[in-house]
Amino acid sequence: MLNYPHIAQTLNVPDLERRLKAKSRARRLVDIRRALAALLVEQGYSVREIAQELCRPHSTVVHFVQTHGQLFATDSAYQDLFHQLKDATQWQS
């Protein structure tokens, strides 16, 4: 579903797949998970599929998608991250 090595290179985050699927609540990783969830919903993936991909409960993915809009509207760093991820995953859709 996701090309983790390409995304890791784009964001300059080593070992991204393992770090995203771990239990870390580091803000940067949570923002990456949130943005990826929003992008995958845009690409037509179900919440269940996204939850499995990110190793998270489906309720967490629902929360990510719900909070994405507000964070995108108010946080320019998150906007930049989202656009970087969108560019990195664009060719995968």
CSV table of C-alpha atoms in Angstrom, one decimal:
chain,number,residue,atom,x,y,z
A,1,MET,CA,0.0,0.0,0.0
A,2,LEU,CA,2.7,2.5,1.0
A,3,ASN,CA,6.3,2.7,-0.3
A,4,TYR,CA,8.0,3.3,3.0
A,5,PRO,CA,11.5,3.6,1.7
A,6,HIS,CA,10.5,6.3,-0.7
A,7,ILE,CA,8.5,8.2,2.0
A,8,ALA,CA,11.4,7.8,4.5
A,9,GLN,CA,13.8,9.2,2.0
A,10,THR,CA,11.5,12.1,1.2
A,11,LEU,CA,11.0,13.0,4.9
A,12,ASN,CA,14.6,12.1,5.9
A,13,VAL,CA,13.3,9.8,8.6
A,14,PRO,CA,15.4,6.6,8.9
A,15,ASP,CA,13.5,3.3,9.5
A,16,LEU,CA,10.2,5.0,9.0
A,17,GLU,CA,8.0,1.9,8.6
A,18,ARG,CA,9.2,0.4,11.9
A,19,ARG,CA,8.8,3.7,13.7
A,20,LEU,CA,5.3,4.4,12.3
A,21,LYS,CA,4.1,1.0,13.4
A,22,ALA,CA,5.6,1.2,16.9
A,23,LYS,CA,3.8,2.6,19.9
A,24,SER,CA,5.6,5.9,19.8
A,25,ARG,CA,3.5,9.0,20.4
A,26,ALA,CA,6.2,11.4,19.2
A,27,ARG,CA,4.5,14.4,17.6
A,28,ARG,CA,6.3,14.1,14.3
A,29,LEU,CA,5.4,10.4,14.0
A,30,VAL,CA,1.8,11.0,15.0
A,31,ASP,CA,1.5,13.8,12.4
A,32,ILE,CA,3.0,11.5,9.7
A,33,ARG,CA,0.4,8.8,10.6
A,34,ARG,CA,-2.4,11.4,10.6
A,35,ALA,CA,-1.4,12.8,7.2
A,36,LEU,CA,-0.9,9.3,5.7
A,37,ALA,CA,-4.3,8.2,6.9
A,38,ALA,CA,-6.0,11.3,5.4
A,39,LEU,CA,-4.1,10.7,2.1
A,40,LEU,CA,-5.1,7.0,2.0
A,41,VAL,CA,-8.8,7.9,2.6
A,42,GLU,CA,-8.5,10.3,-0.3
A,43,GLN,CA,-7.2,7.5,-2.4
A,44,GLY,CA,-10.2,5.3,-1.5
A,45,TYR,CA,-8.8,3.0,1.1
A,46,SER,CA,-11.1,2.0,3.9
A,47,VAL,CA,-10.5,2.9,7.5
A,48,ARG,CA,-10.0,-0.8,8.2
A,49,GLU,CA,-7.3,-1.2,5.5
A,50,ILE,CA,-5.5,1.9,6.8
A,51,ALA,CA,-5.7,0.7,10.4
A,52,GLN,CA,-4.1,-2.6,9.4
A,53,GLU,CA,-1.4,-0.8,7.4
A,54,LEU,CA,-0.5,1.5,10.2
A,55,CYS,CA,-0.9,-1.1,13.0
A,56,ARG,CA,-3.5,1.1,14.8
A,57,PRO,CA,-7.1,0.5,16.0
A,58,HIS,CA,-9.7,1.7,13.5
A,59,SER,CA,-10.9,4.2,16.0
A,60,THR,CA,-7.5,5.9,16.0
A,61,VAL,CA,-7.6,6.1,12.2
A,62,VAL,CA,-11.1,7.7,12.4
A,63,HIS,CA,-9.7,10.2,14.9
A,64,PHE,CA,-6.7,11.0,12.6
A,65,VAL,CA,-9.1,11.7,9.7
A,66,GLN,CA,-11.4,13.8,11.8
A,67,THR,CA,-8.6,16.0,13.2
A,68,HIS,CA,-6.7,16.3,9.9
A,69,GLY,CA,-8.9,19.1,8.6
A,70,GLN,CA,-8.6,21.3,11.7
A,71,LEU,CA,-4.8,20.8,12.0
A,72,PHE,CA,-4.3,21.4,8.3
A,73,ALA,CA,-6.2,24.7,8.6
A,74,THR,CA,-4.2,26.0,11.5
A,75,ASP,CA,-0.7,24.5,11.4
A,76,SER,CA,1.6,25.5,8.6
A,77,ALA,CA,4.3,22.9,9.5
A,78,TYR,CA,1.6,20.2,9.3
A,79,GLN,CA,0.5,21.6,5.9
A,80,ASP,CA,4.1,21.3,4.6
A,81,LEU,CA,4.3,17.7,5.9
A,82,PHE,CA,1.0,16.8,4.2
A,83,HIS,CA,2.1,18.3,0.9
A,84,GLN,CA,5.5,16.5,1.1
A,85,LEU,CA,3.6,13.2,1.7
A,86,LYS,CA,1.1,13.9,-1.0
A,87,ASP,CA,4.0,14.4,-3.5
A,88,ALA,CA,5.8,11.3,-2.2
A,89,THR,CA,2.7,9.1,-2.5
A,90,GLN,CA,1.2,10.7,-5.7
A,91,TRP,CA,2.8,8.2,-8.1
A,92,GLN,CA,1.6,5.2,-6.0
A,93,SER,CA,-2.2,5.8,-6.5
